[in-house]
Coordinates of C-alpha atoms in Angstrom, one line a residue:
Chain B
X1 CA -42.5 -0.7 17.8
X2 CA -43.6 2.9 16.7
X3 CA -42.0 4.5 14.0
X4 CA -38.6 5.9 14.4
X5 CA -39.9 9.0 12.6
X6 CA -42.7 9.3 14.8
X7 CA -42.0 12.5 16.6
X8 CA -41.0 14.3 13.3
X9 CA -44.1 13.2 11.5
X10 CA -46.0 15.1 14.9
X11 CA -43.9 17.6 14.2
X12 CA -44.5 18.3 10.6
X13 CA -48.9 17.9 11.5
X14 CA -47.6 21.3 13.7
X15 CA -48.0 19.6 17.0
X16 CA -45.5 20.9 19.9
X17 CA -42.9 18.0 20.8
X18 CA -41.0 18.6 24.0
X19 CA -37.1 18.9 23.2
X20 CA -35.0 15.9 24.9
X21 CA -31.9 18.0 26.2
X22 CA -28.9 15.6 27.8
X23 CA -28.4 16.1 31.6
X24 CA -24.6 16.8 30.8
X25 CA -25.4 19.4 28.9
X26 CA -27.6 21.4 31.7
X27 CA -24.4 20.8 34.0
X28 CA -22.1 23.1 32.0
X29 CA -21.7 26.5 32.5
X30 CA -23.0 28.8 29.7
X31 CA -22.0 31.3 28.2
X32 CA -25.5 32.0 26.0
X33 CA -28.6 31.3 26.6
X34 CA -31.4 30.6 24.2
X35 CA -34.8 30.8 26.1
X36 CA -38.4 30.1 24.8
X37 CA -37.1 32.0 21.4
X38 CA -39.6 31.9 18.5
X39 CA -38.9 33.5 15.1
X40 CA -41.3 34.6 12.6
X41 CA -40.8 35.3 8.8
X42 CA -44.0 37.3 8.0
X43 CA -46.5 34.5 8.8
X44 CA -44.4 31.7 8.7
X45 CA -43.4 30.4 12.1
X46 CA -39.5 29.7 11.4
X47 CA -38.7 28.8 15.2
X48 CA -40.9 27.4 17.9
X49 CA -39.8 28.6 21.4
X50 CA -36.2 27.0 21.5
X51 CA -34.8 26.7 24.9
X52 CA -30.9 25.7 24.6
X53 CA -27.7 26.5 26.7
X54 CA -24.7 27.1 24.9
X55 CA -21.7 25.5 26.9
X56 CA -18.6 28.0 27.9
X57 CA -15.5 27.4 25.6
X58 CA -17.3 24.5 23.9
X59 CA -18.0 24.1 20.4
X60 CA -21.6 22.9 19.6
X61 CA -23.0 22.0 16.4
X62 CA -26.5 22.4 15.2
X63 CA -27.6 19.6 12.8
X64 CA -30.3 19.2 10.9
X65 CA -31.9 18.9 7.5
X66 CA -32.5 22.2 4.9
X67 CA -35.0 24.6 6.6
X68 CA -35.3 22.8 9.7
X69 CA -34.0 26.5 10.8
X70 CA -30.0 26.0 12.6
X71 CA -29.1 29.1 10.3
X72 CA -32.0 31.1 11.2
X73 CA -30.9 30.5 15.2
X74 CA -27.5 31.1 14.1
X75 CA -28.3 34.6 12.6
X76 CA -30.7 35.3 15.0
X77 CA -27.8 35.3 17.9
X78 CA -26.0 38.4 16.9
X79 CA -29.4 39.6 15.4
X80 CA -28.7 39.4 11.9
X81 CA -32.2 38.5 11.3
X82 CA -33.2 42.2 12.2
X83 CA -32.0 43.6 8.7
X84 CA -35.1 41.3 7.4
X85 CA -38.2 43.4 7.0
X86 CA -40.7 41.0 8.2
X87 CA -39.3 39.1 11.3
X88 CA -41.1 38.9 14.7
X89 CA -39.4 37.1 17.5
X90 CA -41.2 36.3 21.3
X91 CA -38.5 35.1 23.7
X92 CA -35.3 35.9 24.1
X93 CA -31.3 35.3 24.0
X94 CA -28.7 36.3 26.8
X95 CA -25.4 36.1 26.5
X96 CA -23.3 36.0 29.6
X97 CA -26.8 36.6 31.6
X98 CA -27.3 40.4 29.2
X99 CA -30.6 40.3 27.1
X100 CA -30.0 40.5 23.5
X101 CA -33.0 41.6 22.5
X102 CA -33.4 44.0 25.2
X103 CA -34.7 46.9 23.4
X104 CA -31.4 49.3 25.3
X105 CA -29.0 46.5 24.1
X106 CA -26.7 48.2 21.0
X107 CA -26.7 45.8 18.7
X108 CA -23.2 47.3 17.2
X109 CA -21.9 46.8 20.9
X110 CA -23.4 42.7 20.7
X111 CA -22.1 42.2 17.5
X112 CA -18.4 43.1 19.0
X113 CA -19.1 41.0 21.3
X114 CA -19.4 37.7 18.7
X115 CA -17.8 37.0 15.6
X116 CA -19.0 35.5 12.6
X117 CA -17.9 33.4 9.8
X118 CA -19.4 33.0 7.0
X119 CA -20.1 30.1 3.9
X120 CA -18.0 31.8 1.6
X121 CA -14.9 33.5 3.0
X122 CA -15.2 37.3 2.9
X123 CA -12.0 38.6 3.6
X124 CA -12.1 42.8 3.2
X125 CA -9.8 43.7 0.0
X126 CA -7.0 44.9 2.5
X127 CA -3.6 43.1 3.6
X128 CA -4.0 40.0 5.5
X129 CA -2.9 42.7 8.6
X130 CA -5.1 44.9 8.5
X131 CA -7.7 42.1 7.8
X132 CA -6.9 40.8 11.6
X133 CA -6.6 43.8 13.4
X134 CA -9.9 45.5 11.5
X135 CA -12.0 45.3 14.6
X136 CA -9.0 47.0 17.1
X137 CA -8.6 50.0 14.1
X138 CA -12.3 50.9 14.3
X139 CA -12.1 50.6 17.9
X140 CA -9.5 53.4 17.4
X141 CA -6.5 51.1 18.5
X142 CA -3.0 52.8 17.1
X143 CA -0.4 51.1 18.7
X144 CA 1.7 49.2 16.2
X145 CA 2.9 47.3 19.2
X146 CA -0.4 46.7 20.5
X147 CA -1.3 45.4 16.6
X148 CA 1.0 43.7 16.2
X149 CA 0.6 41.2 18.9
X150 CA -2.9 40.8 18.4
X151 CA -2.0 40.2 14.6
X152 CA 0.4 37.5 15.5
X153 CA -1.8 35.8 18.2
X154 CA -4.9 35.6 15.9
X155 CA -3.0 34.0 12.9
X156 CA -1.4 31.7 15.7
X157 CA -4.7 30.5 16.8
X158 CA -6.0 30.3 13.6
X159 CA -3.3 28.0 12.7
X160 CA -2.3 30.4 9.8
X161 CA 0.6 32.5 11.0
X162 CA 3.2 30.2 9.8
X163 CA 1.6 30.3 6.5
X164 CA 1.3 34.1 5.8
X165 CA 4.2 35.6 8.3
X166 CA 6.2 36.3 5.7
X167 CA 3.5 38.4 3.5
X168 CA 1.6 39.5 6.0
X169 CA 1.7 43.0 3.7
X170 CA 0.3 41.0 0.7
X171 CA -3.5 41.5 0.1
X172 CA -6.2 38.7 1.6
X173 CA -7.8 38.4 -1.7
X174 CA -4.9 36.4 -3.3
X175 CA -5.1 33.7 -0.3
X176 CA -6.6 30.3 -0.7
X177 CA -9.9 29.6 -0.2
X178 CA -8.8 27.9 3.1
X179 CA -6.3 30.5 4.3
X180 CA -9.0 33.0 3.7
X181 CA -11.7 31.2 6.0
X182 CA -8.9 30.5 8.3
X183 CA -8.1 34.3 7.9
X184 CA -11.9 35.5 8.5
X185 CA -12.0 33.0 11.8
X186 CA -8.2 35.2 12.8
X187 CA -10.1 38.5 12.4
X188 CA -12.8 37.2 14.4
X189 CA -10.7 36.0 17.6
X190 CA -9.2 39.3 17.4
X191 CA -11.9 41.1 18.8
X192 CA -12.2 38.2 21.6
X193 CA -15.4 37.3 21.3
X194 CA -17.6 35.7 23.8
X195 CA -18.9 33.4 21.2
X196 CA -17.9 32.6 17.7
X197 CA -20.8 31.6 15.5
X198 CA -19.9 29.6 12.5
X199 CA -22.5 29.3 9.6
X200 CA -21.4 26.7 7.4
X201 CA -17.9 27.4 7.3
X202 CA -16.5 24.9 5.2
X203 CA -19.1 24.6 3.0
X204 CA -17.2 26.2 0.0
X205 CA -13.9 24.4 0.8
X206 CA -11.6 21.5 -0.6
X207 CA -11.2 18.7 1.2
X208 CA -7.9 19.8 2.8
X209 CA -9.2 23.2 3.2
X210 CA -11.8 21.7 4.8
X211 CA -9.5 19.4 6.5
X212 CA -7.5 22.3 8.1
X213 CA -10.3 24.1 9.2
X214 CA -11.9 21.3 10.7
X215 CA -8.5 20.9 12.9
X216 CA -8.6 24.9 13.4
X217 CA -12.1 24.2 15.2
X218 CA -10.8 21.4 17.2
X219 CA -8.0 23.4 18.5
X220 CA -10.3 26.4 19.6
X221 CA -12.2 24.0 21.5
X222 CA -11.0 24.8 25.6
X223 CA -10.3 28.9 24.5
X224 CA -13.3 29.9 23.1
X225 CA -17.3 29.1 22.9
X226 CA -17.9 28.2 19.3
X227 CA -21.4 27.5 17.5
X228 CA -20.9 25.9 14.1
X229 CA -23.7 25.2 11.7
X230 CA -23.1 22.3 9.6
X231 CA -24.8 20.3 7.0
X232 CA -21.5 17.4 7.0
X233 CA -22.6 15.3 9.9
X234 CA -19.3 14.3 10.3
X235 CA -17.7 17.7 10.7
X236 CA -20.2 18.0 13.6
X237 CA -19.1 14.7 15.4
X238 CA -15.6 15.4 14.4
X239 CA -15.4 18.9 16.0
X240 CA -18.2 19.3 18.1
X241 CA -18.2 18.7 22.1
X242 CA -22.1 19.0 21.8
X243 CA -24.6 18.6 19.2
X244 CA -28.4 20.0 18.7
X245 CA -30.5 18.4 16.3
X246 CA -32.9 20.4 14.6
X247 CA -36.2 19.8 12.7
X248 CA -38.5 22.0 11.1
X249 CA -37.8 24.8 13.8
X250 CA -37.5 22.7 16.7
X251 CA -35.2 21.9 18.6
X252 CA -35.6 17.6 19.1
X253 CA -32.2 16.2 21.0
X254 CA -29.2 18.3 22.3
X255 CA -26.5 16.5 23.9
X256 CA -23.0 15.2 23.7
X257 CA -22.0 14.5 20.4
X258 CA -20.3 11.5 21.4
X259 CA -24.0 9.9 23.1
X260 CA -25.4 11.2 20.1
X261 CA -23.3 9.5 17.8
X262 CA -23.2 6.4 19.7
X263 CA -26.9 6.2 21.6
X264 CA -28.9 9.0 21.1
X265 CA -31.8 9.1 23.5
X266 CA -34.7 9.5 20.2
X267 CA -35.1 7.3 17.5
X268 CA -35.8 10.3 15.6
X269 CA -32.4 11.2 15.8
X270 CA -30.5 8.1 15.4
X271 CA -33.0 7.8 12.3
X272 CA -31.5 11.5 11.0
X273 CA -27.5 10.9 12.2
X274 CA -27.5 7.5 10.4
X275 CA -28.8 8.6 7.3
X276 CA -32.6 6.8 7.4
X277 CA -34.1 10.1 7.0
X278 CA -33.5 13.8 5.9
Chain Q
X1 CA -34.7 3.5 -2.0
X2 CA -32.8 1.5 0.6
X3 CA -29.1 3.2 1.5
X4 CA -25.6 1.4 0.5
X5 CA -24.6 1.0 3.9
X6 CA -28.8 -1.0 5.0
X7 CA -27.8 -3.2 2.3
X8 CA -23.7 -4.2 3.4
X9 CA -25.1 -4.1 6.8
X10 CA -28.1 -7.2 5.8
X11 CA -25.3 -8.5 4.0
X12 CA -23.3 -8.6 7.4
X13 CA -26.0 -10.0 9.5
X14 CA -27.3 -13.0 6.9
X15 CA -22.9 -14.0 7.4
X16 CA -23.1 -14.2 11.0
X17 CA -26.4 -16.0 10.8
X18 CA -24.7 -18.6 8.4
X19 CA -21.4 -18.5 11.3
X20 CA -24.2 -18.6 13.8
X21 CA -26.0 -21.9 11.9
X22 CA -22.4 -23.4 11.6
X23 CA -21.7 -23.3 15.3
X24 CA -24.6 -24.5 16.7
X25 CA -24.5 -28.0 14.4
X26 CA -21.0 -28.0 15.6
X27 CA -22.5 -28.0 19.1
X28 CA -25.7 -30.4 18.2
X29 CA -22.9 -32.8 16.8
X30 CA -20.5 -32.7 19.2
X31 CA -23.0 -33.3 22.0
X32 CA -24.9 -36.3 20.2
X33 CA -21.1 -37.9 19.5
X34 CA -20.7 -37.7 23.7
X35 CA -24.0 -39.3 24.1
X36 CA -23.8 -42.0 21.2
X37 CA -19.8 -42.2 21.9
X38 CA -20.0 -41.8 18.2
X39 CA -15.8 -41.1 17.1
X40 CA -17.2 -40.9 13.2
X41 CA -19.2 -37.9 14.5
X42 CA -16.8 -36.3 16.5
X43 CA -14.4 -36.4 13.6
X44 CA -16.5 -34.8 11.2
X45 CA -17.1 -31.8 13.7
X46 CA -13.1 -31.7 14.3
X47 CA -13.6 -30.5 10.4
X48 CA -16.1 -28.8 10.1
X49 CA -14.2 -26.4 12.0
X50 CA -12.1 -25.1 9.6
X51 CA -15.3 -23.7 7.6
X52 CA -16.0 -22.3 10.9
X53 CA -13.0 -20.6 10.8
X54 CA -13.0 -19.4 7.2
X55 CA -16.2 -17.5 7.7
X56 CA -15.3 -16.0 10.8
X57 CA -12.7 -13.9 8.9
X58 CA -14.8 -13.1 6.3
X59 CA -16.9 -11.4 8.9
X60 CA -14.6 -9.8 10.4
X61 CA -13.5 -8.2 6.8
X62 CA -16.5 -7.6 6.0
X63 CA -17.1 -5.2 9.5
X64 CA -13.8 -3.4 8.9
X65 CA -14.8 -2.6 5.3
X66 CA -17.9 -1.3 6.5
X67 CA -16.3 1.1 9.2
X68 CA -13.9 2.3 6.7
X69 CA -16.0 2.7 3.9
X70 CA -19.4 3.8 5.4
X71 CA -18.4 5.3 8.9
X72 CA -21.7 3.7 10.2
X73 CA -22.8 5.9 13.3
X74 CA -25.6 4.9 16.3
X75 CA -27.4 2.1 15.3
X76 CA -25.3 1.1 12.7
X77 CA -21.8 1.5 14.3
X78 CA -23.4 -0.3 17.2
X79 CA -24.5 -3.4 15.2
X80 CA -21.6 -3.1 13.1
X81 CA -19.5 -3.6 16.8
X82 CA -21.5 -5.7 18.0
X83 CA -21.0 -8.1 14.7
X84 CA -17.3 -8.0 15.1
X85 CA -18.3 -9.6 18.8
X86 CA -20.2 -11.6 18.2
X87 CA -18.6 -13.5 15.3
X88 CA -15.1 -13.7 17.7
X89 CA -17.4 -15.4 20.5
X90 CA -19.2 -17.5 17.7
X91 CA -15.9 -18.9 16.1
X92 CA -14.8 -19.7 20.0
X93 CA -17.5 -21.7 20.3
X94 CA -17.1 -23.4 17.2
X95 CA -13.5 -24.4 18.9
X96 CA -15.0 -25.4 21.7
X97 CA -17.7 -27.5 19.7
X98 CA -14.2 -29.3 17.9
X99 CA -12.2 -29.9 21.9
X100 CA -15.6 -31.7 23.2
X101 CA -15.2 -33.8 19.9
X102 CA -11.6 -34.6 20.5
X103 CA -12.3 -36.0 24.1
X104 CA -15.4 -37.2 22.5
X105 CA -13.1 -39.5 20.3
X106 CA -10.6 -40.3 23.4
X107 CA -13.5 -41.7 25.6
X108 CA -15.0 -43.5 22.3
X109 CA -11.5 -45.5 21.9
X110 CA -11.5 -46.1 25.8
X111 CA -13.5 -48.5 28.2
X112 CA -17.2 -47.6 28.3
X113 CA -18.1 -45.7 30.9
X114 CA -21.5 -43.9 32.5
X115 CA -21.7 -40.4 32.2
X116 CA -23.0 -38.1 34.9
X117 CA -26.9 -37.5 34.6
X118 CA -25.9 -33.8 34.6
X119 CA -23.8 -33.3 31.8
X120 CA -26.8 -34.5 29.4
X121 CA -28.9 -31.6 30.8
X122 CA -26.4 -29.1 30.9
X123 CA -25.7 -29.6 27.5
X124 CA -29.4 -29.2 26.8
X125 CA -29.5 -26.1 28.7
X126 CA -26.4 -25.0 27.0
X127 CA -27.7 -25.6 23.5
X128 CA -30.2 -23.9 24.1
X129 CA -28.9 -20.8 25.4
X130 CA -27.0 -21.3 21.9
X131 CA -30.1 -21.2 20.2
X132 CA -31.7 -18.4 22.1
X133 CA -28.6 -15.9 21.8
X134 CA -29.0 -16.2 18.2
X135 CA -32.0 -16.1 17.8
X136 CA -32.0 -12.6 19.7
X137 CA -29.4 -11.6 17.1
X138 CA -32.0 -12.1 14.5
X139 CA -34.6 -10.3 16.0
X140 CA -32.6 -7.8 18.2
X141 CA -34.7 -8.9 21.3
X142 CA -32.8 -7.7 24.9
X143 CA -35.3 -9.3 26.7
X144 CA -34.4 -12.5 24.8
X145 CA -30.6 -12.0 25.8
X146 CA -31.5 -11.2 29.1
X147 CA -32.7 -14.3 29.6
X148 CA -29.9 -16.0 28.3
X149 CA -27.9 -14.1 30.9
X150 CA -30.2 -15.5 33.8
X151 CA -29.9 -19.2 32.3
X152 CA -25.9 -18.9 32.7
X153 CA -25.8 -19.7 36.3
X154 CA -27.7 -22.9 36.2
X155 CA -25.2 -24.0 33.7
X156 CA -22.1 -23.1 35.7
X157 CA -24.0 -24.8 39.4
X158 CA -24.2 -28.2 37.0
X159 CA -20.5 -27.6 35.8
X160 CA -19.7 -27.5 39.6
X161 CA -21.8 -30.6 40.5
X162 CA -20.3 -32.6 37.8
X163 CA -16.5 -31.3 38.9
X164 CA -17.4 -32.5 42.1
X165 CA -18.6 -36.1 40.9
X166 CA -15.4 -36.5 38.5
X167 CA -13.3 -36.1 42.5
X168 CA -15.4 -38.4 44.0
X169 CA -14.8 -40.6 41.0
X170 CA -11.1 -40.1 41.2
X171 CA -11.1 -40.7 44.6
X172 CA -13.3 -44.0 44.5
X173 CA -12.1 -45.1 41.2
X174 CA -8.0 -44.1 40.6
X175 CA -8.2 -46.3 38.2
X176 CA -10.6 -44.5 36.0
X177 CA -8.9 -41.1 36.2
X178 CA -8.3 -40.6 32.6
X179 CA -11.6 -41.2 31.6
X180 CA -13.3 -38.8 34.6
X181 CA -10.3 -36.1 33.6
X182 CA -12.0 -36.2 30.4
X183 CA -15.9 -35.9 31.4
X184 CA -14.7 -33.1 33.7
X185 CA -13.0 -31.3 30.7
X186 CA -16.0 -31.7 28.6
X187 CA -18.3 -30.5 30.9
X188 CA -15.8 -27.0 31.2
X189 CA -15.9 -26.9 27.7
X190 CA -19.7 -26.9 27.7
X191 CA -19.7 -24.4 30.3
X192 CA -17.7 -22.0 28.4
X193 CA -20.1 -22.4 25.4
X194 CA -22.8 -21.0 27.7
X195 CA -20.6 -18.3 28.8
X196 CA -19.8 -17.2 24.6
X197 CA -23.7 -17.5 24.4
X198 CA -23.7 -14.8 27.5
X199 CA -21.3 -12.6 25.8
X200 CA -23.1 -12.8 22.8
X201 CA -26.6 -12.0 24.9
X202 CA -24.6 -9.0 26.3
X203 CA -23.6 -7.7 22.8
X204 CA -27.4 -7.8 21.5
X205 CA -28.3 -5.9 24.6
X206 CA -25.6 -3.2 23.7
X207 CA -26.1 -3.1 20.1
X208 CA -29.9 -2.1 20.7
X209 CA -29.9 -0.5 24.0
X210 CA -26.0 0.9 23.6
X211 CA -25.6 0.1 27.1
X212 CA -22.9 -2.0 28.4
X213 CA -24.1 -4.6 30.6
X214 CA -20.5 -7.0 30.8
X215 CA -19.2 -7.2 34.5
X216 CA -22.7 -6.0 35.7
X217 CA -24.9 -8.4 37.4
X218 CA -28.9 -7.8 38.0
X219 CA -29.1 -5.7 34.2

């Protein structure tokens, strides 16, 4: 029998491994596209042309050990990676079939178009209102009416309206650590976004902040297209409808996170999700 | 360094070996008894049971502390599944091993009588898809288990030659009926050891393949 590792050890000697991507996976409809994407940091190759289908309002989880490059992918969606001096990308994203790194794409307008939570909760130091109907203000959106629906709706589907209705005057800042991420994932729905990238999102959290985020994700599942990055393998087969496994900027098996929790197709990964390596 | 959960889980597998060892000198006993019309035999497997029994639930803890504890997933959670099988099919065969000794000890206390030619070798063939079940256990070897699948039916085509016998017998011989009842319900019982040793053969294929081959034929 080789060894289980036997890919990954190709993998760290540089060679190109092809990805195993689950046939299940390929028959949903998606709502982004990663194809043939490659990221550079100054000379060091960060991502080596990954080629993944995001699933329509599914949640899918990138695994993988430290600097095996799910943040980088993450970031590199709603190109946060261009604020760094020395990337260099080949390949490219779409997301509902429009290039994202189509040199005319407005990377403002693609960022509207996604939301983004963070590690650390980053509420702005404003009332938990204004917090959820930030990206309608800048849009120039007036209408108390209109605000206040959208207000209501968010903290509803982020499981936090019950918690907060009664101060929703009060600033963000003094919230929970919890109610704060819960808060940040409100102000993203808000906006409606095509896909909601999570990077780590419970990182910083208690275990029942963690806990009710964890059930937040669950519920989103159906209603919106969610990619979370998570280092807690079990928050990934706990939330996720699909699961990538990453290693060393490749992408090695992506498929349902129940056959990868159960039988993955690699013993590379069933060596990673069980522990016997990373 | 070897993880907390490699070690519970050798832990795991070296107790269903020593359930596995159990059963199949249950079986060994219990067949030698029939042959040798042996009661004194027969009445030490009819005890040895209740060790049988004892270590089957100290499997079964042992796999549900494990789940809870470790949340084992993939290969783990399959053998951990698979363990919790296995031991329920081993402990029914230790129960089976203790009813052939009971109608062991009935046809020891009654008239001698012949046994059917066939029951001898489908007890070999029995034992020895016993043997080969476990032994794929130890060394996780499908192709092993699917072998024991294959051997079932050649087990089950004797069980139906020797029911067949025991009515001619009955028929001939109404005289002997309690004694043929008897052969006939040892030979089921030897049957349905074969059939645990399938289920077991099945469970190794699942815990390394993760497919489910029960209720399939021609895996």
């Amino acid at each position: 029998m080789n060894n289980p590792a036997d890919r990954l050890v190709a993998v760290a000697a540089g060679k190109e491994v092809p990805s195993e991507v689950h046939q299940q996976v390929l028959d949903e409809r998606p709502v982004l596209e990663i194809d043939r994407f490659s990221l550079w940091y100054g000379t060091k190759q960060a991502l080596h042309s990954i080629t993944m289908p995001i699933s329509h309002n599914k949640v899918t989880a990138l695994v993988g050990p430290s600097g095996c490059g799910k943040s980088t992918l993450l970031r590199s969606v709603n190109r946060l990676n261009d604020l760094v001096p020395s990337v260099r990308i080949t390949g490219d994203m779409r997301l509902n079939g429009d290039s994202i790194y189509d040199p005319s794409m407005d990377v403002i307008d693609l960022r509207k178009r996604m939301g983004m939570v963070f590690q650390k909760p980053n509420p702005f130091p404003m009332s938990i209102y204004e917090n959820v109907v930030y990206s309608l203000r800048i849009d120039g959106e007036n209408s108390r009416g209109v605000l206040d629906e959208v207000c209501e709706l968010s903290l509803r589907g982020a499981a936090l309206w019950d918690e907060v209705k009664d101060r929703l005057a009060d600033s963000a800042v003094g919230l929970s650590g919890g109610q704060q991420q819960r808060l940040c994932i409100a102000r993203a729905i808000a906006a409606e976004p095509e896909v909601l990238l999570l990077d780590e999102p419970c990182s910083a959290l208690d275990p029942i902040a963690t806990g009710k985020v964890e059930d937040l994700i669950q519920e989103l599942r159906g209603r919106y297209s969610v990619l979370i990055v998570t280092h807690n393998m079990q928050q990934a087969s706990r939330t996720s409808d699909y699961t990538a496994f990453m290693y060393l900027g490749r992408l090695i098996e992506y498929g349902p996170t129940t056959e990868i929790f159960t039988k993955p197709i690699l013993r590379e990964t069933e060596a990673y999700v069980t522990g016997r390596f990373g | 360094m070897t993880r907390h959960i490699e070690r519970q889980i050798e832990q795991l597998k070296e107790k269903i070996l020593r359930v596995g060892t159990l059963v199949e000198e249950a079986i060994s006993k219990s067949i030698t008894a029939l042959i040798n019309r042996d009661s004194h035999l027969a009445q030490r497997v009819m005890a040895s049971d209740e060790e049988i029994d004892r270590m089957e639930v100290e499997v079964e803890e042992e796999c549900l502390k494990i789940l809870a504890l470790y949340q084992p997933v993939a290969a783990d959670l399959r053998f951990v599944v698979a363990a919790l099988k296995i031991n329920n099919d081993l402990e029914r065969m230790g129960d089976l091993a203790k009813n052939i000794a009971k109608r062991v000890a009935q046809l020891a206390a009654g008239e001698p009588c012949e046994l059917p030619p066939e029951i001898r070798l489908m007890a070999m063939q029995a034992q020895e898809m016993v043997k080969q079940c476990l032994d794929a256990v130890i060394n996780a070897d499908p192709s092993l288990a699917r072998q024991v699948r294959e051997e079932d039916d050649a087990v089950d085509a004797a069980r139906q030659k020797i029911r067949k016998k025991v009515l001619q017998g009955i028929k001939e011989h109404p005289e002997n009926v309690e004694t043929l009842l008897r052969i006939n319900s040892v030979s089921k019982h030897i049957e349905r050891i074969a059939d645990m040793a399938t289920n077991v053969a099945e469970d190794v294929i699942y815990m390394v393949e993760g497919d489910i081959v029960r209720h399939r034929t021609g895996d």
